[in-house]
Coordinates of C-alpha atoms in Angstrom, one line a residue:
Chain A
X1 CA -90.4 -10.8 1.4
X2 CA -93.0 -13.9 1.1
X3 CA -96.3 -13.8 0.9
X4 CA -98.9 -14.1 3.3
X5 CA -102.7 -15.3 3.9
X6 CA -104.6 -12.2 2.2
X7 CA -107.7 -14.1 3.7
X8 CA -109.3 -12.6 6.8
X9 CA -112.9 -14.1 7.4
X10 CA -115.5 -11.5 6.6
X11 CA -117.6 -12.0 10.7
X12 CA -114.0 -11.3 12.4
X13 CA -113.1 -8.5 9.9
X14 CA -117.2 -6.6 10.5
X15 CA -116.6 -7.7 14.7
X16 CA -112.9 -5.9 14.7
X17 CA -114.6 -3.1 12.8
X18 CA -117.2 -2.7 15.1
X19 CA -115.0 -3.3 18.1
X20 CA -112.8 0.0 17.4
X21 CA -116.2 2.3 16.0
X22 CA -117.9 1.2 19.7
X23 CA -114.3 2.4 21.5
X24 CA -113.7 5.3 19.4
X25 CA -117.7 6.9 19.6
X26 CA -117.5 6.1 23.1
X27 CA -114.0 7.9 24.1
X28 CA -115.5 10.9 22.1
X29 CA -112.4 12.1 21.2
X30 CA -111.3 11.5 17.2
X31 CA -108.1 13.3 17.7
X32 CA -106.9 11.9 20.5
X33 CA -108.1 8.7 19.1
X34 CA -106.1 8.8 16.5
X35 CA -102.8 9.7 18.8
X36 CA -103.6 6.6 21.2
X37 CA -104.0 4.2 18.0
X38 CA -101.0 6.0 15.9
X39 CA -99.0 5.1 19.0
X40 CA -99.8 1.8 19.6
X41 CA -99.3 0.9 15.9
X42 CA -95.7 2.6 15.9
X43 CA -94.9 0.2 19.0
X44 CA -96.3 -2.9 17.1
X45 CA -94.6 -2.0 14.0
X46 CA -97.7 -2.2 11.9
X47 CA -96.9 -0.4 8.7
X48 CA -100.6 -1.4 7.2
X49 CA -102.2 1.1 10.4
X50 CA -99.6 3.5 10.3
X51 CA -99.9 4.5 6.8
X52 CA -104.1 4.4 7.3
X53 CA -104.0 6.3 11.1
X54 CA -101.7 8.9 9.6
X55 CA -104.1 9.8 6.8
X56 CA -106.6 9.6 8.7
X57 CA -105.5 11.8 11.3
X58 CA -104.7 14.8 9.1
X59 CA -108.4 14.8 8.0
X60 CA -109.3 15.1 11.7
X61 CA -106.9 17.9 11.8
X62 CA -104.6 16.4 14.5
X63 CA -101.7 18.9 14.3
X64 CA -98.4 17.5 11.7
X65 CA -96.3 18.6 14.5
X66 CA -97.9 16.2 17.4
X67 CA -97.3 13.4 14.1
X68 CA -93.9 13.8 13.8
X69 CA -93.0 13.7 17.6
X70 CA -95.1 11.4 18.7
X71 CA -93.0 8.7 18.8
X72 CA -91.0 10.5 21.3
X73 CA -94.0 12.4 22.9
X74 CA -92.5 12.4 26.9
X75 CA -89.5 14.0 25.8
X76 CA -91.4 16.5 23.3
X77 CA -92.2 19.3 26.0
X78 CA -95.3 21.1 25.6
X79 CA -96.1 19.5 22.4
X80 CA -99.1 17.2 23.5
X81 CA -101.3 18.2 27.4
X82 CA -101.7 16.6 30.2
X83 CA -104.9 14.5 29.0
X84 CA -102.9 13.7 25.3
X85 CA -99.9 12.2 27.9
X86 CA -101.9 10.4 30.0
X87 CA -103.6 8.8 27.2
X88 CA -100.9 8.0 25.9
X89 CA -98.8 6.5 28.9
X90 CA -101.6 4.1 29.1
X91 CA -101.8 3.2 25.4
X92 CA -98.1 2.2 25.9
X93 CA -98.2 -0.2 29.2
X94 CA -101.4 -1.9 28.0
X95 CA -99.5 -2.5 24.1
X96 CA -96.2 -3.2 25.5
X97 CA -97.8 -6.2 27.8
X98 CA -95.6 -8.7 27.9
X99 CA -92.8 -7.2 29.8
X100 CA -94.7 -6.3 32.7
X101 CA -98.1 -4.9 34.2
X102 CA -100.4 -1.5 34.0
X103 CA -98.4 0.0 36.3
X104 CA -101.1 1.8 39.1
X105 CA -99.1 5.3 38.3
X106 CA -99.8 5.0 34.8
X107 CA -103.8 3.5 35.1
X108 CA -103.7 6.5 38.3
X109 CA -102.6 9.0 36.4
X110 CA -105.0 8.4 33.3
X111 CA -107.7 8.1 36.2
X112 CA -106.8 11.2 36.4
X113 CA -108.1 12.5 33.2
X114 CA -110.8 10.4 32.1
X115 CA -113.7 9.2 34.5
X116 CA -114.5 5.3 34.2
X117 CA -116.6 5.5 31.0
X118 CA -113.7 7.0 29.2
X119 CA -111.2 5.1 31.1
X120 CA -113.4 1.8 29.8
X121 CA -113.8 3.1 26.2
X122 CA -109.7 4.4 26.2
X123 CA -108.7 0.8 27.2
X124 CA -111.4 -0.9 24.8
X125 CA -109.5 2.0 21.9
X126 CA -106.1 0.5 22.6
X127 CA -107.5 -3.3 22.7
X128 CA -108.6 -2.3 19.3
X129 CA -105.7 -1.1 17.7
X130 CA -103.5 -4.0 19.0
X131 CA -106.1 -6.6 17.5
X132 CA -106.0 -4.9 14.3
X133 CA -101.8 -4.0 14.7
X134 CA -101.7 -8.5 15.2
X135 CA -104.2 -9.1 12.4
X136 CA -102.6 -6.9 9.3
X137 CA -98.1 -7.7 10.9
X138 CA -98.8 -11.6 11.3
X139 CA -100.5 -11.1 7.5
X140 CA -97.7 -8.8 6.2
X141 CA -100.2 -6.7 4.8
X142 CA -98.5 -4.1 3.0
X143 CA -99.9 -0.5 3.2
X144 CA -102.1 0.8 1.2
X145 CA -102.5 4.4 1.7
X146 CA -105.5 6.4 2.8
X147 CA -108.5 7.9 0.9
X148 CA -110.8 10.1 2.4
Chain B
X1 CA -112.0 -17.6 49.5
X2 CA -108.8 -17.7 52.2
X3 CA -109.8 -17.3 55.9
X4 CA -108.5 -13.9 56.4
X5 CA -111.1 -12.4 54.2
X6 CA -113.6 -13.8 56.6
X7 CA -114.4 -11.7 59.2
X8 CA -117.9 -12.8 59.1
X9 CA -119.6 -12.9 63.1
X10 CA -121.5 -16.1 62.2
X11 CA -121.2 -19.0 64.4
X12 CA -118.6 -19.4 67.1
X13 CA -115.8 -16.5 65.5
X14 CA -113.3 -19.2 64.5
X15 CA -112.6 -17.9 61.0
X16 CA -111.9 -14.9 62.3
X17 CA -109.3 -16.9 65.5
X18 CA -108.1 -18.5 61.9
X19 CA -107.1 -15.5 60.6
X20 CA -105.5 -14.3 63.4
X21 CA -103.3 -17.2 63.7
X22 CA -102.4 -17.8 60.2
X23 CA -101.3 -13.7 60.3
X24 CA -99.1 -14.0 63.5
X25 CA -97.5 -17.1 61.7
X26 CA -96.7 -16.1 58.0
X27 CA -99.2 -18.8 56.9
X28 CA -101.9 -16.3 55.9
X29 CA -102.7 -15.6 51.9
X30 CA -101.8 -12.0 50.9
X31 CA -105.0 -10.2 50.4
X32 CA -107.8 -10.4 47.3
X33 CA -107.1 -7.2 45.4
X34 CA -110.6 -5.5 43.8
X35 CA -110.6 -4.8 40.0
X36 CA -109.7 -1.1 38.5
X37 CA -112.8 -1.1 36.6
X38 CA -116.1 -2.6 35.9
X39 CA -115.4 -2.2 32.0
X40 CA -118.3 -4.3 30.8
X41 CA -120.6 -2.2 32.8
X42 CA -118.9 1.3 31.7
X43 CA -118.4 0.3 28.0
X44 CA -121.8 -2.3 27.7
X45 CA -121.6 -1.9 23.5
X46 CA -117.5 -2.4 23.8
X47 CA -118.0 -5.4 25.7
X48 CA -120.9 -7.1 23.2
X49 CA -118.6 -6.2 20.4
X50 CA -115.8 -8.4 22.0
X51 CA -118.1 -11.2 22.8
X52 CA -119.3 -11.2 18.5
X53 CA -115.4 -11.3 17.5
X54 CA -114.9 -13.8 20.1
X55 CA -117.4 -16.2 18.3
X56 CA -116.4 -14.8 15.0
X57 CA -112.7 -15.8 15.6
X58 CA -113.0 -19.5 17.1
X59 CA -115.4 -21.0 14.3
X60 CA -113.3 -23.6 12.6
X61 CA -110.8 -24.2 15.2
X62 CA -110.2 -27.4 17.3
X63 CA -111.5 -26.3 21.0
X64 CA -108.6 -28.3 22.8
X65 CA -106.4 -26.5 20.5
X66 CA -107.5 -23.4 20.9
X67 CA -107.6 -23.5 24.9
X68 CA -103.7 -24.4 24.5
X69 CA -103.0 -20.7 22.5
X70 CA -105.2 -19.2 25.2
X71 CA -103.1 -20.3 28.0
X72 CA -99.5 -19.8 26.3
X73 CA -101.1 -15.9 25.6
X74 CA -102.6 -15.6 29.0
X75 CA -99.0 -17.0 30.4
X76 CA -97.0 -14.3 28.1
X77 CA -99.4 -11.4 28.6
X78 CA -99.4 -12.1 32.5
X79 CA -103.5 -11.9 32.8
X80 CA -104.5 -14.0 36.1
X81 CA -108.3 -14.0 35.7
X82 CA -107.9 -15.1 31.7
X83 CA -105.3 -18.1 33.3
X84 CA -107.8 -18.9 36.1
X85 CA -110.4 -19.0 33.8
X86 CA -109.0 -20.9 30.6
X87 CA -107.2 -23.6 32.5
X88 CA -110.8 -24.8 34.4
X89 CA -112.1 -24.7 30.8
X90 CA -109.3 -26.6 29.9
X91 CA -109.4 -29.2 32.4
X92 CA -113.3 -29.3 32.5
X93 CA -112.9 -30.4 28.4
X94 CA -110.5 -32.9 29.4
X95 CA -107.1 -31.7 28.6
X96 CA -104.5 -33.0 31.0
X97 CA -102.7 -30.9 34.2
X98 CA -100.0 -32.3 32.7
X99 CA -100.3 -30.3 29.2
X100 CA -101.3 -27.2 30.8
X101 CA -98.8 -26.8 33.3
X102 CA -95.8 -27.7 30.8
X103 CA -97.2 -25.3 28.2
X104 CA -94.6 -22.5 30.3
X105 CA -91.6 -24.6 29.0
X106 CA -92.9 -26.3 25.9
X107 CA -89.7 -25.7 23.8
X108 CA -88.4 -28.3 26.5
X109 CA -91.5 -30.8 26.0
X110 CA -92.1 -31.0 22.7
X111 CA -92.9 -34.6 23.1
X112 CA -96.4 -33.7 25.0
X113 CA -97.6 -31.7 21.8
X114 CA -98.6 -32.7 18.0
X115 CA -96.6 -30.2 15.5
X116 CA -99.3 -28.8 14.5
X117 CA -100.1 -27.9 18.6
X118 CA -96.8 -27.1 18.7
X119 CA -96.9 -24.7 15.3
X120 CA -99.9 -23.2 16.9
X121 CA -97.9 -22.2 19.7
X122 CA -95.2 -21.1 18.2
X123 CA -97.3 -18.3 15.9
X124 CA -99.3 -17.6 19.0
X125 CA -95.6 -16.2 20.8
X126 CA -94.6 -14.4 17.8
X127 CA -98.2 -12.8 17.1
X128 CA -98.3 -11.7 21.3
X129 CA -94.8 -10.4 21.7
X130 CA -95.4 -8.3 19.0
X131 CA -93.4 -4.8 20.1
X132 CA -90.2 -7.1 20.4
X133 CA -90.6 -7.7 16.6
X134 CA -92.1 -9.1 13.8
X135 CA -94.0 -12.9 12.7
X136 CA -91.2 -14.2 11.8
X137 CA -91.1 -16.4 8.4
X138 CA -89.9 -19.7 9.6
X139 CA -92.8 -19.3 12.3
X140 CA -95.6 -18.6 10.0
X141 CA -94.4 -21.1 6.9
X142 CA -94.3 -23.9 9.9
X143 CA -97.8 -22.6 10.7
X144 CA -99.1 -22.7 7.2
X145 CA -98.1 -26.3 6.6
X146 CA -100.3 -27.3 9.4
X147 CA -103.7 -25.3 9.3
X148 CA -104.5 -24.9 5.6
X149 CA -105.4 -21.0 4.3
X150 CA -108.8 -20.6 5.7
X151 CA -108.1 -22.0 9.4
X152 CA -104.5 -20.4 9.5
X153 CA -106.6 -17.1 8.9
X154 CA -109.1 -17.8 11.9
X155 CA -105.6 -18.9 14.0
X156 CA -104.7 -16.2 13.8
X157 CA -108.1 -13.7 14.5
X158 CA -107.9 -16.0 17.9
X159 CA -105.2 -15.0 19.0
X160 CA -105.8 -12.0 18.8
X161 CA -109.2 -12.2 20.1
X162 CA -107.2 -13.9 23.5
X163 CA -104.4 -10.9 23.8
X164 CA -107.7 -8.4 23.3
X165 CA -109.1 -10.2 26.3
X166 CA -105.5 -10.4 28.5
X167 CA -105.0 -6.0 27.9
X168 CA -108.4 -5.8 29.0
X169 CA -108.0 -8.2 32.4
X170 CA -104.6 -7.2 32.8
X171 CA -105.5 -3.4 32.5
X172 CA -108.7 -3.2 34.5
X173 CA -107.0 -6.3 36.9
X174 CA -109.9 -8.4 36.9
X175 CA -109.7 -10.9 39.7
X176 CA -108.9 -14.2 39.6
X177 CA -110.7 -17.5 41.4
X178 CA -113.6 -16.9 41.2
X179 CA -114.4 -18.8 37.7
X180 CA -116.3 -22.1 37.0
X181 CA -115.8 -23.8 34.5
X182 CA -118.2 -22.9 31.4
X183 CA -119.1 -20.2 32.8
X184 CA -118.5 -17.9 30.1
X185 CA -118.5 -20.6 27.0

């Protein structure tokens, strides 16, 4: 594989981190945040992001069974609860934007499990990981593992 | 604003009459939708972080080129609010109507754009439609021939940031049509 630029402006990197931190903190559910972030990274094929966030998820105690079945969460029975499923459906809709819009039923399902503040931060978190996915995939940053 | 959304009782009631007539003959526009969520009010610290990210990512980029990038990404992501904003900003900055209109079919209208702009637009598409695959080597390499490393990294960041605004715009269904050029500049 050809090498690509490793350059990322430090101010951009700091701003990306600040956005992720603000969204994650506002959501206030680190385990759910990791499920959301990992699912978006699967859809966007970001190896660096998957490697990092699988490590963080394990640190936050996300069950191994959830991590194993996340790519097929809709078929995974009761491995994910209704709130997690609503968040994952919204994550997918916001991530695969070029195929269409965010459907009303997906948005309304999320709105039944999250209040407006929770929703705003959940949307923010999906946006933030989509940023990282784009920055890492386009520069082809190799997976670097996770060090707690 | 269209006639049918105006139901004021001031004056002679002409607005309402116009709306009734338009509704009857099918010429009335569809009603304007409301946004789903005021995300900037519900997550002000997220909004502030986005503003800082936007400012950091656009540094060193040609503003005219960046408007083309923003319009093309917003087309691909179907962000009506973003299209309203960036087409108005581009026009106000002196961009031509032709070049804005032709962006939707740029592969068939290459002679409207410079090779550097085309490389940026192509990279924009690859980074925007990420779920269909990766960013192809030939697309990346073409961009790398026209942008030196620091500028290329900024272009990647800037493409990422318009994708971020598109995601907020579409998921919270922000309403197009009311933007004034330069309002968010």
